[in-house]
Amino acid sequence: EFRRVLFRSIAVDSGGPREIIDDGKTGILIPRADEHELAIVLARLASDGALCRRLGANARVAAADRFGMQRMARDFAANMSAH
């Protein structure tokens, strides 16, 4: 849901976020407990508006593809025809 509103995502590279974020395309994953890398990524995003816009736009497309109404309707129809 958060990606549908064009937020840029920074998350720890672990189970849940790794499944949702395509690192470098729809957000940025950082190693667990790496404050130095987090600071670098935050500074990079603060100084690179084009990167922020690209990550946000890519995240929005990915969210629509994965969770949008068309996808849900298609999955629902496939599920109903399987039964």
PDB file of C-alpha atoms in Angstrom:
ATOM      1  CA  GLU A   1       0.000   0.000   0.000  1.00  0.00           C
ATOM      2  CA  PHE A   2       2.782   2.429   0.850  1.00  0.00           C
ATOM      3  CA  ARG A   3       4.205   2.157  -2.665  1.00  0.00           C
ATOM      4  CA  ARG A   4       0.940   3.225  -4.274  1.00  0.00           C
ATOM      5  CA  VAL A   5       1.451   6.786  -3.071  1.00  0.00           C
ATOM      6  CA  LEU A   6       4.944   7.130  -4.555  1.00  0.00           C
ATOM      7  CA  PHE A   7       6.997   6.864  -1.381  1.00  0.00           C
ATOM      8  CA  ARG A   8      10.618   5.959  -1.827  1.00  0.00           C
ATOM      9  CA  SER A   9      11.357   2.933   0.309  1.00  0.00           C
ATOM     10  CA  ILE A  10      14.412   2.181   2.357  1.00  0.00           C
ATOM     11  CA  ALA A  11      14.262  -1.064   4.285  1.00  0.00           C
ATOM     12  CA  VAL A  12      16.429  -3.665   5.945  1.00  0.00           C
ATOM     13  CA  ASP A  13      17.370  -6.478   3.579  1.00  0.00           C
ATOM     14  CA  SER A  14      15.449  -9.291   5.229  1.00  0.00           C
ATOM     15  CA  GLY A  15      12.448 -11.550   4.581  1.00  0.00           C
ATOM     16  CA  GLY A  16       9.409  -9.289   4.111  1.00  0.00           C
ATOM     17  CA  PRO A  17      11.041  -6.232   2.556  1.00  0.00           C
ATOM     18  CA  ARG A  18      13.164  -8.402   0.263  1.00  0.00           C
ATOM     19  CA  GLU A  19       9.976  -9.965  -1.111  1.00  0.00           C
ATOM     20  CA  ILE A  20       8.387  -6.567  -1.789  1.00  0.00           C
ATOM     21  CA  ILE A  21      11.248  -4.266  -2.817  1.00  0.00           C
ATOM     22  CA  ASP A  22      13.290  -4.741  -5.971  1.00  0.00           C
ATOM     23  CA  ASP A  23      16.568  -3.264  -4.697  1.00  0.00           C
ATOM     24  CA  GLY A  24      17.630  -0.252  -6.715  1.00  0.00           C
ATOM     25  CA  LYS A  25      14.452  -0.311  -8.805  1.00  0.00           C
ATOM     26  CA  THR A  26      11.474   0.134  -6.452  1.00  0.00           C
ATOM     27  CA  GLY A  27      13.393   0.981  -3.288  1.00  0.00           C
ATOM     28  CA  ILE A  28      16.703   0.459  -1.552  1.00  0.00           C
ATOM     29  CA  LEU A  29      17.588  -2.395   0.764  1.00  0.00           C
ATOM     30  CA  ILE A  30      20.326  -1.960   3.341  1.00  0.00           C
ATOM     31  CA  PRO A  31      22.108  -4.599   5.406  1.00  0.00           C
ATOM     32  CA  ARG A  32      20.760  -5.172   8.905  1.00  0.00           C
ATOM     33  CA  ALA A  33      22.322  -2.962  11.600  1.00  0.00           C
ATOM     34  CA  ASP A  34      24.410  -0.958   9.110  1.00  0.00           C
ATOM     35  CA  GLU A  35      23.921   2.634  10.230  1.00  0.00           C
ATOM     36  CA  HIS A  36      26.739   3.836   7.974  1.00  0.00           C
ATOM     37  CA  GLU A  37      25.034   2.448   4.853  1.00  0.00           C
ATOM     38  CA  LEU A  38      21.711   3.938   5.975  1.00  0.00           C
ATOM     39  CA  ALA A  39      23.348   7.360   6.286  1.00  0.00           C
ATOM     40  CA  ILE A  40      24.865   7.005   2.810  1.00  0.00           C
ATOM     41  CA  VAL A  41      21.526   6.015   1.283  1.00  0.00           C
ATOM     42  CA  LEU A  42      19.660   8.838   3.025  1.00  0.00           C
ATOM     43  CA  ALA A  43      22.225  11.378   1.816  1.00  0.00           C
ATOM     44  CA  ARG A  44      22.030   9.978  -1.701  1.00  0.00           C
ATOM     45  CA  LEU A  45      18.239  10.219  -1.777  1.00  0.00           C
ATOM     46  CA  ALA A  46      18.303  13.718  -0.291  1.00  0.00           C
ATOM     47  CA  SER A  47      20.617  14.916  -3.052  1.00  0.00           C
ATOM     48  CA  ASP A  48      19.231  12.992  -6.037  1.00  0.00           C
ATOM     49  CA  GLY A  49      15.691  14.021  -6.896  1.00  0.00           C
ATOM     50  CA  ALA A  50      15.736  12.053 -10.153  1.00  0.00           C
ATOM     51  CA  LEU A  51      16.528   8.857  -8.248  1.00  0.00           C
ATOM     52  CA  CYS A  52      13.686   9.540  -5.821  1.00  0.00           C
ATOM     53  CA  ARG A  53      11.233  10.117  -8.649  1.00  0.00           C
ATOM     54  CA  ARG A  54      12.394   6.996 -10.492  1.00  0.00           C
ATOM     55  CA  LEU A  55      12.134   4.771  -7.397  1.00  0.00           C
ATOM     56  CA  GLY A  56       8.691   6.183  -6.612  1.00  0.00           C
ATOM     57  CA  ALA A  57       7.387   5.760 -10.156  1.00  0.00           C
ATOM     58  CA  ASN A  58       8.745   2.214 -10.404  1.00  0.00           C
ATOM     59  CA  ALA A  59       7.247   1.345  -7.028  1.00  0.00           C
ATOM     60  CA  ARG A  60       3.864   2.670  -8.071  1.00  0.00           C
ATOM     61  CA  VAL A  61       3.869   0.578 -11.260  1.00  0.00           C
ATOM     62  CA  ALA A  62       5.008  -2.508  -9.341  1.00  0.00           C
ATOM     63  CA  ALA A  63       2.286  -2.020  -6.721  1.00  0.00           C
ATOM     64  CA  ALA A  64      -0.402  -1.625  -9.383  1.00  0.00           C
ATOM     65  CA  ASP A  65       0.836  -4.722 -11.219  1.00  0.00           C
ATOM     66  CA  ARG A  66       0.967  -6.762  -8.056  1.00  0.00           C
ATOM     67  CA  PHE A  67      -1.944  -5.429  -6.020  1.00  0.00           C
ATOM     68  CA  GLY A  68      -4.149  -3.388  -8.392  1.00  0.00           C
ATOM     69  CA  MET A  69      -7.807  -4.018  -9.070  1.00  0.00           C
ATOM     70  CA  GLN A  70      -7.156  -5.548 -12.493  1.00  0.00           C
ATOM     71  CA  ARG A  71      -4.722  -8.037 -10.975  1.00  0.00           C
ATOM     72  CA  MET A  72      -7.122  -8.898  -8.164  1.00  0.00           C
ATOM     73  CA  ALA A  73     -10.006  -9.391 -10.624  1.00  0.00           C
ATOM     74  CA  ARG A  74      -7.850 -11.579 -12.865  1.00  0.00           C
ATOM     75  CA  ASP A  75      -6.692 -13.679  -9.893  1.00  0.00           C
ATOM     76  CA  PHE A  76     -10.252 -13.965  -8.601  1.00  0.00           C
ATOM     77  CA  ALA A  77     -11.540 -15.098 -12.000  1.00  0.00           C
ATOM     78  CA  ALA A  78      -8.742 -17.656 -12.302  1.00  0.00           C
ATOM     79  CA  ASN A  79      -9.476 -18.956  -8.824  1.00  0.00           C
ATOM     80  CA  MET A  80     -13.208 -19.257  -9.526  1.00  0.00           C
ATOM     81  CA  SER A  81     -12.652 -21.132 -12.796  1.00  0.00           C
ATOM     82  CA  ALA A  82     -10.321 -23.571 -11.024  1.00  0.00           C
ATOM     83  CA  HIS A  83     -13.157 -24.690  -8.725  1.00  0.00           C
TER      84      HIS A  83
END
